[in-house]
CSV table of C-alpha atoms and ligand atoms in Angstrom, one decimal:
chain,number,residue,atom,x,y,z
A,1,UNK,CA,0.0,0.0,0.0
A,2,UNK,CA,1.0,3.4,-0.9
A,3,UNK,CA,1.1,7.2,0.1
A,4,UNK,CA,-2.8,8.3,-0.4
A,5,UNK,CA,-4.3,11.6,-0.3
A,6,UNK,CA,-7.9,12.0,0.4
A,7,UNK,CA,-9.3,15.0,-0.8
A,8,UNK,CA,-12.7,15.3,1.5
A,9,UNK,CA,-13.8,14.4,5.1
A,10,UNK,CA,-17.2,13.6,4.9
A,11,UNK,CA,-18.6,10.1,6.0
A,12,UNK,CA,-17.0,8.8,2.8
A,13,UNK,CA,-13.5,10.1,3.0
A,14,UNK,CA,-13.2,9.1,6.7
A,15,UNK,CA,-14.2,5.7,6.2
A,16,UNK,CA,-12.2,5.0,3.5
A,17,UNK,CA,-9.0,6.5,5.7
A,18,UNK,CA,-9.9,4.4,8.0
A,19,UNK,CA,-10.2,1.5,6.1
A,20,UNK,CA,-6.9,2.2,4.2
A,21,UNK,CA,-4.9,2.8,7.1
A,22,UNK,CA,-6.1,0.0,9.1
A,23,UNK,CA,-4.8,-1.6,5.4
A,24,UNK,CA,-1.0,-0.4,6.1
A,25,UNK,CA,-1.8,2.8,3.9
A,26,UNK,CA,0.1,5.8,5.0
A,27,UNK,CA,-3.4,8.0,4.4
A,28,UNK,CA,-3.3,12.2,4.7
A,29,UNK,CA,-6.8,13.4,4.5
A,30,UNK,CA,-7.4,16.9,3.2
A,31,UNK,CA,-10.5,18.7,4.1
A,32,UNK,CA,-11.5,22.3,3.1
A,33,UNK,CA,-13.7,23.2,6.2
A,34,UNK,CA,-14.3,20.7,9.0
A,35,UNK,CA,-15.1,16.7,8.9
A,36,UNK,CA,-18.3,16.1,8.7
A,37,UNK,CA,-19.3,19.4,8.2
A,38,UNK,CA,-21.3,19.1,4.8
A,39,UNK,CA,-23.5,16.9,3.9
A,40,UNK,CA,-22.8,14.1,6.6
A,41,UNK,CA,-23.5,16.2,9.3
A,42,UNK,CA,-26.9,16.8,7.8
A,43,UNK,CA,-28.1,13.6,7.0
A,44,UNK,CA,-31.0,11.6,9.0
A,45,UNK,CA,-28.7,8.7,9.2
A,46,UNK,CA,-31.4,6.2,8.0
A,47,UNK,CA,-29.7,2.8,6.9
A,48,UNK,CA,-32.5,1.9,5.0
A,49,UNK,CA,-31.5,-0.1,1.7
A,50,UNK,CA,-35.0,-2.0,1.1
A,51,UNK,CA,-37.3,1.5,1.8
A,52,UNK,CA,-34.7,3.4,-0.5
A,53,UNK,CA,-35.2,1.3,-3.7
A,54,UNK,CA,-38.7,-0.2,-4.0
A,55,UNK,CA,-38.4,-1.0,-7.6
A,56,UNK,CA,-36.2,-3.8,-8.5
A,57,UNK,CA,-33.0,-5.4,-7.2
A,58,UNK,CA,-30.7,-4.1,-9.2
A,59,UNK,CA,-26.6,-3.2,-8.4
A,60,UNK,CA,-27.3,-0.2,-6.8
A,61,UNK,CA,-29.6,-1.8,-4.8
A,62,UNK,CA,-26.7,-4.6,-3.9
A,63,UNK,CA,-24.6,-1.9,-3.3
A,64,UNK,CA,-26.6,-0.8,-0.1
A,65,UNK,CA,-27.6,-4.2,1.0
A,66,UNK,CA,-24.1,-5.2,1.1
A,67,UNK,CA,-23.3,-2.3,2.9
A,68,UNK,CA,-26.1,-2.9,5.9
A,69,UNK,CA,-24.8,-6.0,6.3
A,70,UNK,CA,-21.6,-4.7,6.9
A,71,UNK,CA,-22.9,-1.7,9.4
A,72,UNK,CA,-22.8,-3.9,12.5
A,73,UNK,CA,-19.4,-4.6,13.0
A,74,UNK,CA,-18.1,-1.4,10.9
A,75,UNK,CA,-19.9,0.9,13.9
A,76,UNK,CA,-18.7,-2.0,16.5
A,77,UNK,CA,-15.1,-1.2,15.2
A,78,UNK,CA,-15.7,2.8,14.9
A,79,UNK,CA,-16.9,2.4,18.4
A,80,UNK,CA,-14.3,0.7,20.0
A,81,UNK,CA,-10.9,2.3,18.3
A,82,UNK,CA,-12.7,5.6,18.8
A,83,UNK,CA,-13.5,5.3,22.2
A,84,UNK,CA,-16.8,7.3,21.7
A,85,UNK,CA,-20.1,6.2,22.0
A,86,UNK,CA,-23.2,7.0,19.0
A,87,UNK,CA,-26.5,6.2,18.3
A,88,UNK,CA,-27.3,3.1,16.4
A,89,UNK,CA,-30.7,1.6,16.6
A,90,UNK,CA,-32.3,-1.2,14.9
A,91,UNK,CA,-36.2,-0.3,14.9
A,92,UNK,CA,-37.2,-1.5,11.5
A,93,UNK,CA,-39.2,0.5,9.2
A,94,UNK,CA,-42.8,1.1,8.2
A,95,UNK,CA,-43.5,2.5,5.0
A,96,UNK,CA,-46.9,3.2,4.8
A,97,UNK,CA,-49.5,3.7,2.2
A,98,UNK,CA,-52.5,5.4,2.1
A,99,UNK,CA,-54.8,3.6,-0.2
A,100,UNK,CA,-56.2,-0.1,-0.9
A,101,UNK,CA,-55.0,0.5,-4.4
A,102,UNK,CA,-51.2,1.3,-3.5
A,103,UNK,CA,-51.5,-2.7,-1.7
A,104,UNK,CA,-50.5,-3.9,-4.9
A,105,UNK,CA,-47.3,-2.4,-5.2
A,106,UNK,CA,-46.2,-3.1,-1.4
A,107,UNK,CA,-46.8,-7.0,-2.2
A,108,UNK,CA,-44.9,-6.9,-5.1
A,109,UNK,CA,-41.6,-5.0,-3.4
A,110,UNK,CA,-42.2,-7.1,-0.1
A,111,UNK,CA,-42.1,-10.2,-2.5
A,112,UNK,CA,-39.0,-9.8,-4.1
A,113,UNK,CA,-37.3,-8.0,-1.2
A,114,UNK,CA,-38.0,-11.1,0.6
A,115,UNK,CA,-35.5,-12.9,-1.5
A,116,UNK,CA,-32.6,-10.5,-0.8
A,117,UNK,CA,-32.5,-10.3,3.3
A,118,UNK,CA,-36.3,-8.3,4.1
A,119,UNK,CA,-38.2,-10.4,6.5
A,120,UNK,CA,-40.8,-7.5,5.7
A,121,UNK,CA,-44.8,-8.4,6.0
A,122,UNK,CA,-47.6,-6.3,5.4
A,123,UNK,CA,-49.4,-4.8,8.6
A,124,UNK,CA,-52.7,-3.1,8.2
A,125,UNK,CA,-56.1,-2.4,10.7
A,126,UNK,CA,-55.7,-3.0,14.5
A,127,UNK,CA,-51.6,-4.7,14.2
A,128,UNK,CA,-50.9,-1.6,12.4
A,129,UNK,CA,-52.0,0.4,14.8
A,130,UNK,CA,-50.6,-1.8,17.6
A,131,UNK,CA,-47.1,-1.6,16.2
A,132,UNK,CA,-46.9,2.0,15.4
A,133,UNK,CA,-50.1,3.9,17.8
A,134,UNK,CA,-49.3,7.5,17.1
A,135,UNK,CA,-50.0,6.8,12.9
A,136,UNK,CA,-52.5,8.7,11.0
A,137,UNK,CA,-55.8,6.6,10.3
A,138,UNK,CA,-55.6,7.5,7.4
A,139,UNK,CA,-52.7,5.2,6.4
A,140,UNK,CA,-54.9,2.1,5.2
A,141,UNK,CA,-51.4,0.0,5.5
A,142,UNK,CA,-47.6,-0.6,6.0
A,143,UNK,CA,-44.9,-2.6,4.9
A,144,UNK,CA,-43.0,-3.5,8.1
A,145,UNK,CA,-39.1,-3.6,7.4
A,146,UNK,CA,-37.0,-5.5,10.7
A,147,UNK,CA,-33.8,-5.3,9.4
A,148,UNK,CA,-33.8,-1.5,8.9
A,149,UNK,CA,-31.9,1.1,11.4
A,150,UNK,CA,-30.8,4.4,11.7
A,151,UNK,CA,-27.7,6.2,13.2
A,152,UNK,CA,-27.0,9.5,14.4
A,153,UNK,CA,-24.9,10.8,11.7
A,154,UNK,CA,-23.2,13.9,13.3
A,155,UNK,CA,-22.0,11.4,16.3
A,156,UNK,CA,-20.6,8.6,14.1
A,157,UNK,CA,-18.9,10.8,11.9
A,158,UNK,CA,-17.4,12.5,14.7
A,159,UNK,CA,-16.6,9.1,16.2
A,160,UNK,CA,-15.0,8.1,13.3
A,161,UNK,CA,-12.6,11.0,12.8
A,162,UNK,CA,-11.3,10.0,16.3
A,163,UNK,CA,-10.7,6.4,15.1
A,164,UNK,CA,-9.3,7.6,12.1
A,165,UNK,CA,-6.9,10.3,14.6
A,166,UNK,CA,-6.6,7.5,16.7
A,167,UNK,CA,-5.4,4.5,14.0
A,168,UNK,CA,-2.2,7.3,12.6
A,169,UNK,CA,-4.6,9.1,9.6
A,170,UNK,CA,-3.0,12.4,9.3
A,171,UNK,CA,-6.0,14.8,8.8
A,172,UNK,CA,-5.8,18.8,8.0
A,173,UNK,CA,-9.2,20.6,8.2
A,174,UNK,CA,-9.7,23.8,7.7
A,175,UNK,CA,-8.0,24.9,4.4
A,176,UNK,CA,-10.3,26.5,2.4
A,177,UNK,CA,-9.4,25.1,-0.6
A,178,UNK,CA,-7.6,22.4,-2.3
A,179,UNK,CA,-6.2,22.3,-5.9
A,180,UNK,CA,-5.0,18.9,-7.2
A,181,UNK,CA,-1.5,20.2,-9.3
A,182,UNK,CA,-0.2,17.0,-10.3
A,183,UNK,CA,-1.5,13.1,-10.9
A,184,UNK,CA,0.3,11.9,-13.6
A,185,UNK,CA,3.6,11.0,-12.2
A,186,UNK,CA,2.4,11.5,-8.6
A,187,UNK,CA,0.1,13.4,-5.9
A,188,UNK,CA,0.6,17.3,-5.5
A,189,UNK,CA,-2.0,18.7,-4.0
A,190,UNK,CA,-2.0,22.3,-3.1
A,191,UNK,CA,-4.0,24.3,-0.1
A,192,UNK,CA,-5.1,28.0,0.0
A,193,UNK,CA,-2.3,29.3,1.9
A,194,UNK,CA,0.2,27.8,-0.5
A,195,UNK,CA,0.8,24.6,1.9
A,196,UNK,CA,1.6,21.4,-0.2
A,197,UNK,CA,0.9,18.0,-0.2
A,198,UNK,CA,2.7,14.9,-1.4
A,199,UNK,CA,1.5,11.1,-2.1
A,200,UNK,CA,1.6,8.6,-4.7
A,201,UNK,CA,-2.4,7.8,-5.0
A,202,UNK,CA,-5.3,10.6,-4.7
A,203,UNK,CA,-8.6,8.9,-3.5
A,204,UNK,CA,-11.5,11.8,-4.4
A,205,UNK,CA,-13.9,11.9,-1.9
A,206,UNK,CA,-15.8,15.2,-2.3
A,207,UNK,CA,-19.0,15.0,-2.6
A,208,UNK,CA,-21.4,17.3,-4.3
A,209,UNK,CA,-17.7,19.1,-4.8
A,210,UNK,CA,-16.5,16.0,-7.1
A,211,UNK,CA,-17.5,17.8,-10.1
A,212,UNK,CA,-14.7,20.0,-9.6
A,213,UNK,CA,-12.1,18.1,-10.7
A,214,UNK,CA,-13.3,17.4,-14.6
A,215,UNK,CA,-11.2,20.3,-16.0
A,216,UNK,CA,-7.9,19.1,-14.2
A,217,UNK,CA,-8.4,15.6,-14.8
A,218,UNK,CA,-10.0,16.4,-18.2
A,219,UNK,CA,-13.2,14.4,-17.7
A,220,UNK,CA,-16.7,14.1,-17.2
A,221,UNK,CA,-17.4,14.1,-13.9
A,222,UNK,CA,-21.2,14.7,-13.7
A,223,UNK,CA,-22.0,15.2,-10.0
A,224,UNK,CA,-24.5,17.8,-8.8
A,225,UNK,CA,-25.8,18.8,-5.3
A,226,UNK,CA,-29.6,18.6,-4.4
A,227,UNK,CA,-29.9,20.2,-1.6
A,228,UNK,CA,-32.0,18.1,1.0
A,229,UNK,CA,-34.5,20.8,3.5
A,230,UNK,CA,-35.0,19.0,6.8
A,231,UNK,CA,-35.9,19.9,10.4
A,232,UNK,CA,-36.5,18.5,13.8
A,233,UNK,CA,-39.4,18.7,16.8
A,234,UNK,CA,-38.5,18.2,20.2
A,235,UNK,CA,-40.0,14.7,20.6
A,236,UNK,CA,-39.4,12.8,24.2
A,237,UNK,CA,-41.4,10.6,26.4
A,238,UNK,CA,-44.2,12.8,27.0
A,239,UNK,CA,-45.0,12.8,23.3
A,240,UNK,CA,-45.0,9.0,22.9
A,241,UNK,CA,-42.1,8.4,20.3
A,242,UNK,CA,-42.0,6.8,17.1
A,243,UNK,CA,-41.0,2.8,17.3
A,244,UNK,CA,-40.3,2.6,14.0
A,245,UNK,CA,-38.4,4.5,10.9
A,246,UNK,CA,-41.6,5.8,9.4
A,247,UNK,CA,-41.7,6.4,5.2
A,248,UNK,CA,-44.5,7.3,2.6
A,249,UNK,CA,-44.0,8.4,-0.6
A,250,UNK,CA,-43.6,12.3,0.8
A,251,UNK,CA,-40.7,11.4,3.0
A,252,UNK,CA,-39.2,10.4,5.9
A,253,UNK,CA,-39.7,10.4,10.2
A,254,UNK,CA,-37.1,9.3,12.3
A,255,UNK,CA,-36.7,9.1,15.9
A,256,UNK,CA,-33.9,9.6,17.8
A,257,UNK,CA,-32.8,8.7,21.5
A,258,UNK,CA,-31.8,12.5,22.1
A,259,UNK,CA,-35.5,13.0,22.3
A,260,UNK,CA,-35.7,14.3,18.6
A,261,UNK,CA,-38.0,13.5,15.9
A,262,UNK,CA,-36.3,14.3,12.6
A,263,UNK,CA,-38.8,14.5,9.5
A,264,UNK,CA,-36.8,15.0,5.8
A,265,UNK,CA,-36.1,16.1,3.1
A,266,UNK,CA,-36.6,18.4,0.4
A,267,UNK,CA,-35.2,18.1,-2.6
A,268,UNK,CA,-34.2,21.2,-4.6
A,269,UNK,CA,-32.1,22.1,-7.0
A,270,UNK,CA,-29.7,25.5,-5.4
A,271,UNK,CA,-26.4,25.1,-6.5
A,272,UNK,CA,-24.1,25.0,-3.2
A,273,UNK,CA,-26.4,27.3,-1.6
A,274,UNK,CA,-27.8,25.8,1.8
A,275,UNK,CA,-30.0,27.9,3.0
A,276,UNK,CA,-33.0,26.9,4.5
A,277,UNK,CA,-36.9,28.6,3.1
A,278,UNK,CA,-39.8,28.6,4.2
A,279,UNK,CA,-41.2,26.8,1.3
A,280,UNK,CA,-39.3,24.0,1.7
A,281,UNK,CA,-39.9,22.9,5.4
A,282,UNK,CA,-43.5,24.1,4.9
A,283,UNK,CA,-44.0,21.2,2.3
A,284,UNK,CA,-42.6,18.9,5.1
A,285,UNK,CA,-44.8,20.3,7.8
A,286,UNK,CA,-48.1,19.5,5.5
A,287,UNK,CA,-47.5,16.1,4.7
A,288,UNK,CA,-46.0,14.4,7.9
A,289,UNK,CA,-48.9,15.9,9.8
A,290,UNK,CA,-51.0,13.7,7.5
A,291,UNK,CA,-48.9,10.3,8.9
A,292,UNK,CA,-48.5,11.2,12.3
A,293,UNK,CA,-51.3,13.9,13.1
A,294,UNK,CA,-50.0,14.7,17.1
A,295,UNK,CA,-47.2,16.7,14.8
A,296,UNK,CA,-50.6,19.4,14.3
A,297,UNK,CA,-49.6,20.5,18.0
A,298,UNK,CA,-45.6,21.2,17.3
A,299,UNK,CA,-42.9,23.6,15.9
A,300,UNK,CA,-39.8,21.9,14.6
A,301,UNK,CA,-37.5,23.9,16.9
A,302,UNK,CA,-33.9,23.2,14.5
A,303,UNK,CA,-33.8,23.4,10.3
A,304,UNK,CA,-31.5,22.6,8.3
A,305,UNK,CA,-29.9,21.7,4.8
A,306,UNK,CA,-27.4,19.9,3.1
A,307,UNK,CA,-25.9,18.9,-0.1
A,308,UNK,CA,-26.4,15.3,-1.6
A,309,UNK,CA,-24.1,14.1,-4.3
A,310,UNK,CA,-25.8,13.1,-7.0
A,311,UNK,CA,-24.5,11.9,-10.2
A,312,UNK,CA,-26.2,11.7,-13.4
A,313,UNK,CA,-27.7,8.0,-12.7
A,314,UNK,CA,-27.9,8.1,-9.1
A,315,UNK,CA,-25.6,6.1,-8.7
A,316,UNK,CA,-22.2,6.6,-7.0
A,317,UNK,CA,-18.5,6.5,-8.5
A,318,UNK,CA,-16.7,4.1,-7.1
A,319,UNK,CA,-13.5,2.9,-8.8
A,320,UNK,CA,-9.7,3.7,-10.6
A,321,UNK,CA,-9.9,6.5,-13.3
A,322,UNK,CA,-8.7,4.1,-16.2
A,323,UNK,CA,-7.4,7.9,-17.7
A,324,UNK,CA,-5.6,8.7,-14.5
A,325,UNK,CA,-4.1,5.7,-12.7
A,326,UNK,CA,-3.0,7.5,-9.5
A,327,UNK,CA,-6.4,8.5,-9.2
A,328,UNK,CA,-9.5,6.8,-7.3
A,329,UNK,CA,-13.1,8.1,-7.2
A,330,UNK,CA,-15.6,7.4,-3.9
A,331,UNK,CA,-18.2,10.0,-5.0
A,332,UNK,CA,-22.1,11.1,-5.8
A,333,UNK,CA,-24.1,8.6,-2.7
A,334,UNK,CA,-26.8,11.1,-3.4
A,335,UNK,CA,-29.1,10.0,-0.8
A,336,UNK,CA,-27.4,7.3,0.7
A,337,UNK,CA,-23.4,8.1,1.6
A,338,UNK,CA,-24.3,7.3,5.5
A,339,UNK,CA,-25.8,3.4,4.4
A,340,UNK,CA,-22.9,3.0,1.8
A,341,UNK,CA,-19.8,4.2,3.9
A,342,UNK,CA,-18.6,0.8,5.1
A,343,UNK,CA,-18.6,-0.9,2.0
A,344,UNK,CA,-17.5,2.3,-0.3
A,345,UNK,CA,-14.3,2.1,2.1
A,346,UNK,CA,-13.9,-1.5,1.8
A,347,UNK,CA,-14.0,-1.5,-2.0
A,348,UNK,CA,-12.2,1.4,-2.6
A,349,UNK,CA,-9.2,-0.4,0.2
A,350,UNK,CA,-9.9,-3.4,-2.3
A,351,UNK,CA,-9.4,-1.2,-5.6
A,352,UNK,CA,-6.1,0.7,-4.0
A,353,UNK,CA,-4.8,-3.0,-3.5
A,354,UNK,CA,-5.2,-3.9,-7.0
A,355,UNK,CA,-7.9,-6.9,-5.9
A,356,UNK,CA,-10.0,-8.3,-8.5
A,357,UNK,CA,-13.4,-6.6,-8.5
A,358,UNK,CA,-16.6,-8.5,-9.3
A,359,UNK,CA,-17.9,-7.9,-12.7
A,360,UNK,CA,-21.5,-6.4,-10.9
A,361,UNK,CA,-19.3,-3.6,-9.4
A,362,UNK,CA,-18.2,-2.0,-12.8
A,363,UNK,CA,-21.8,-0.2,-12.8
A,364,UNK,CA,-20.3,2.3,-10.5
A,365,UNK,CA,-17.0,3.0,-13.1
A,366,UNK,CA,-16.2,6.5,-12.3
A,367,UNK,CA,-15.6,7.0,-16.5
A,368,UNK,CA,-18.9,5.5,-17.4
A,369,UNK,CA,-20.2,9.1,-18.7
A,370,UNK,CA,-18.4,9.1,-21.5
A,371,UNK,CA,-15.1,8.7,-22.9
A,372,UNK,CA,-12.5,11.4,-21.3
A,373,UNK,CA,-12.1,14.7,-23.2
A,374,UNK,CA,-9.1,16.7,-22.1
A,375,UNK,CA,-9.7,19.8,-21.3
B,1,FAD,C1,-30.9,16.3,4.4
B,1,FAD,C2,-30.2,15.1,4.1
B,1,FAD,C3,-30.6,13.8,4.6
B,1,FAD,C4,-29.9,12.7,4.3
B,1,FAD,N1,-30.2,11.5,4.9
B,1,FAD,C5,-29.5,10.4,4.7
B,1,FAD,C6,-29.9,9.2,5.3
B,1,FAD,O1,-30.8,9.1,6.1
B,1,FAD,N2,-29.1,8.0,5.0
B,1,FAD,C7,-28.1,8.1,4.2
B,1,FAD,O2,-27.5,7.0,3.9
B,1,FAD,N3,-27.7,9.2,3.5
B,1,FAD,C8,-28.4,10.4,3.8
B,1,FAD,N4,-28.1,11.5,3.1
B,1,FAD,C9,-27.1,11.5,2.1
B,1,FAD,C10,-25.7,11.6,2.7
B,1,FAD,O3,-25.6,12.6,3.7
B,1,FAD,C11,-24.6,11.7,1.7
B,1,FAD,O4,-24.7,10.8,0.7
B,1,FAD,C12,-23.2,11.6,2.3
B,1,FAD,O5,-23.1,12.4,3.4
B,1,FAD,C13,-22.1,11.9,1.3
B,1,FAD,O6,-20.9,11.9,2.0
B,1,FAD,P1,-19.6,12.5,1.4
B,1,FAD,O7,-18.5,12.2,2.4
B,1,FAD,O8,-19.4,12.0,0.0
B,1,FAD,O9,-20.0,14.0,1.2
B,1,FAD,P2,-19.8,15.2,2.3
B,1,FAD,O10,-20.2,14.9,3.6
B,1,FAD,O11,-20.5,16.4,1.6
B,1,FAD,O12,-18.3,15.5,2.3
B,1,FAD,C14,-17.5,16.0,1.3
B,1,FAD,C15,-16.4,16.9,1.9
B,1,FAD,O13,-15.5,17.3,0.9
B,1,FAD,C16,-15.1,18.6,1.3
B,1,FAD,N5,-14.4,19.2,0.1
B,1,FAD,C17,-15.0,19.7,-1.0
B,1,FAD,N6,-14.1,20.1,-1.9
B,1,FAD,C18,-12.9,19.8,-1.4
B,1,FAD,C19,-11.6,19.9,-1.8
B,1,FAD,N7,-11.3,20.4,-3.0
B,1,FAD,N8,-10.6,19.4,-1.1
B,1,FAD,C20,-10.8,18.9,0.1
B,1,FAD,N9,-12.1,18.7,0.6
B,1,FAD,C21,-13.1,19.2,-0.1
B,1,FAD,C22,-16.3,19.3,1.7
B,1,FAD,O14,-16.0,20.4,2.6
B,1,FAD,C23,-17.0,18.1,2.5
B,1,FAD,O15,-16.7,18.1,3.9
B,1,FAD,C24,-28.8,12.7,3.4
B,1,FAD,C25,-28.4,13.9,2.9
B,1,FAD,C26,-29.0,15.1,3.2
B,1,FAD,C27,-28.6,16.4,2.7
């Protein structure tokens, strides 16, 4: 294993140093701000792989089954080289439907989900109302998803910089920018005060920043931010909390053990801007008082935004530039970088090793846009 250079500290980046450097890497991580401080430290932290693609089982949907799999030990290691201690809690999930009609289509996901994992079952009238009491009775059923969980993103991510400080990752925050200057013959990159970086391999881990890169590397690199609008209610005993991850086709609720109900997420199109309007959580506070209606008494008291990566397929980049040999892409989770971490850093530890790759993984080739044009 070589000299890498991440560029980006978000849930992505630090998993992969992690992963590298428990590897025998010698890993610097590069971050312009602070880890976690984008859109990892935004995210519900929902580790939700079956309520997240209800179509078909296709890579993508591999991709973040794999990756659940993985999430108990990866947070039992986090845990324990970090010293720190996060939320993770496996409720399960209901994702609920509001007509007879839309029955159909929950059979036919809990059917072939069953086949890949999901234990889920169909729960409508009075078990319905057992397992979740505060729901809307309007919600005429739910599929009930056991294997689901959620953790609380700004925690682990914190938790895992420590393990990553911890295991020998050399990390710089705070340098406003970084410009890669060399990756043909090896790693230069270069911060805003001039300070300069050395390493043999660069491992892009950016984000909704990736895109950044194209002109340098003389690519395509097709990664926008949608900027996710979400907010939280002050939600403890006294309001009888949610058991379970709650989805419908509007969004998401989620409780947490801080005593917080978080209910997501816009999606909007606002370059890097992450402001928060009014429109935005005002579209979240109509329809989540229509699945859980105690929600007509409350305020969220905290809103906030972030910036999901997503690439032109919605699907992340994942591999070895073949243009750019030094250079390795971990990019564009869109809305699922917090379920994907552990097994984006253990592929991306298995690419920088030179393993073979199954054939199913080349759906997430970094050049797959298009052959390179240099800039
Ligand atoms: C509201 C919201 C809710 C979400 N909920 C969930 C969820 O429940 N479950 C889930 O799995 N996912 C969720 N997501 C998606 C998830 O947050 C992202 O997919 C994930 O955080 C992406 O991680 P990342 O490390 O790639 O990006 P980021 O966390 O954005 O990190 C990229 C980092 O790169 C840095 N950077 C940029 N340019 C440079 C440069 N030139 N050099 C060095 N550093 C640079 C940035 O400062 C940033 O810190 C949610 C996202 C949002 C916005």
């Amino acid at each position: 294993m070589n000299d890498w250079i991440i560029m980006g500290g978000g849930i992505v980046g630090l998993s992969c140093a992690l992963e590298l450097r428990l590897r025998g890497a010698r890993v610097q991580l590069l971050e312009t701000g602070i880890c976690g401080g984008q859109a990892s430290g935004a995210a519900a932290g929902m580790l939700a792989p079956y309520s997240e693609n209800p179509e078909y089982p296709d890579e993508f949907f591999m991709l973040c089954r794999e990756s659940l799999d993985r999430y108990p030990a990866w947070q039992q290691l986090v845990r324990e080289l970090s010293g720190r201690d996060f939320e993770y809690t496996a409720c399960g999930s209901l994702y609920a439907v509001y007509h007879e009609a839309d029955l159909l289509g929950l059979r036919s996901r809990m059917n072939w989900q069953r086949e890949y994992g999901s234990s889920a079952v169909i729960l409508q009238g009075a078990e319905l109302r057992e397992a979740e009491p505060g729901l809307s009775p309007q919600v005429a059923a739910a599929l009930w998803t056991p294997e689901e969980s959620h953790i609380y993103a700004p925690d682990f991510v914190a938790a895992l910089k420590d393990a990553c400080l911890k295991a020998g990752v050399l990390i710089r925050e705070g340098l406003e920018a970084v410009q890669l200057k060399e990756w043909e013959q090896g790693i230069k990159a270069v911060a805003q005060g001039g300070e300069v970086f050395q390493g043999d391999q660069l491992l892009v881990c950016t984000g909704a920043w990736a895109g950044e890169l194209a002109d340098e590397l003389g690519i395509r690199i097709p990664v926008q931010p949608i900027r996710g609008q979400i907010c939280a209610y002050a939600w403890g005993e006294e309001r009888t909390p949610l058991r379970h991850m709650v989805f419908c086709n509007q969004g998401y609720l989620v409780q947490k053990s801080n005593g917080t109900l978080v209910c997501g997420a816009s999606e909007d199109i606002a370059g890097f801007d992450t402001s928060v309007t009014d429109k935005g959580i005002q579209r979240l506070l109509k329809w989540n008082k229509k699945v859980l209606p105690a929600l007509e008494q409350a305020e969220p008291f905290h809103r906030w935004a972030g910036l999901r990566p997503s690439t032109l397929d919605g699907r992340p980049l994942l591999g070895r530039l073949p243009q750019a040999e030094r250079v390795l892409f971990a990019a564009g989770h869109y809305r699922n970088g917090i379920l994907l971490s552990p097994v984006t850093a253990a592929l991306a530890a298995d690419y920088a090793e030179g393993k073979e790759m199954q054939a199913w993984h080349e759906a997430f080739r970094p050049d797959r846009f298009g052959a390179a044009t240099r800039a």
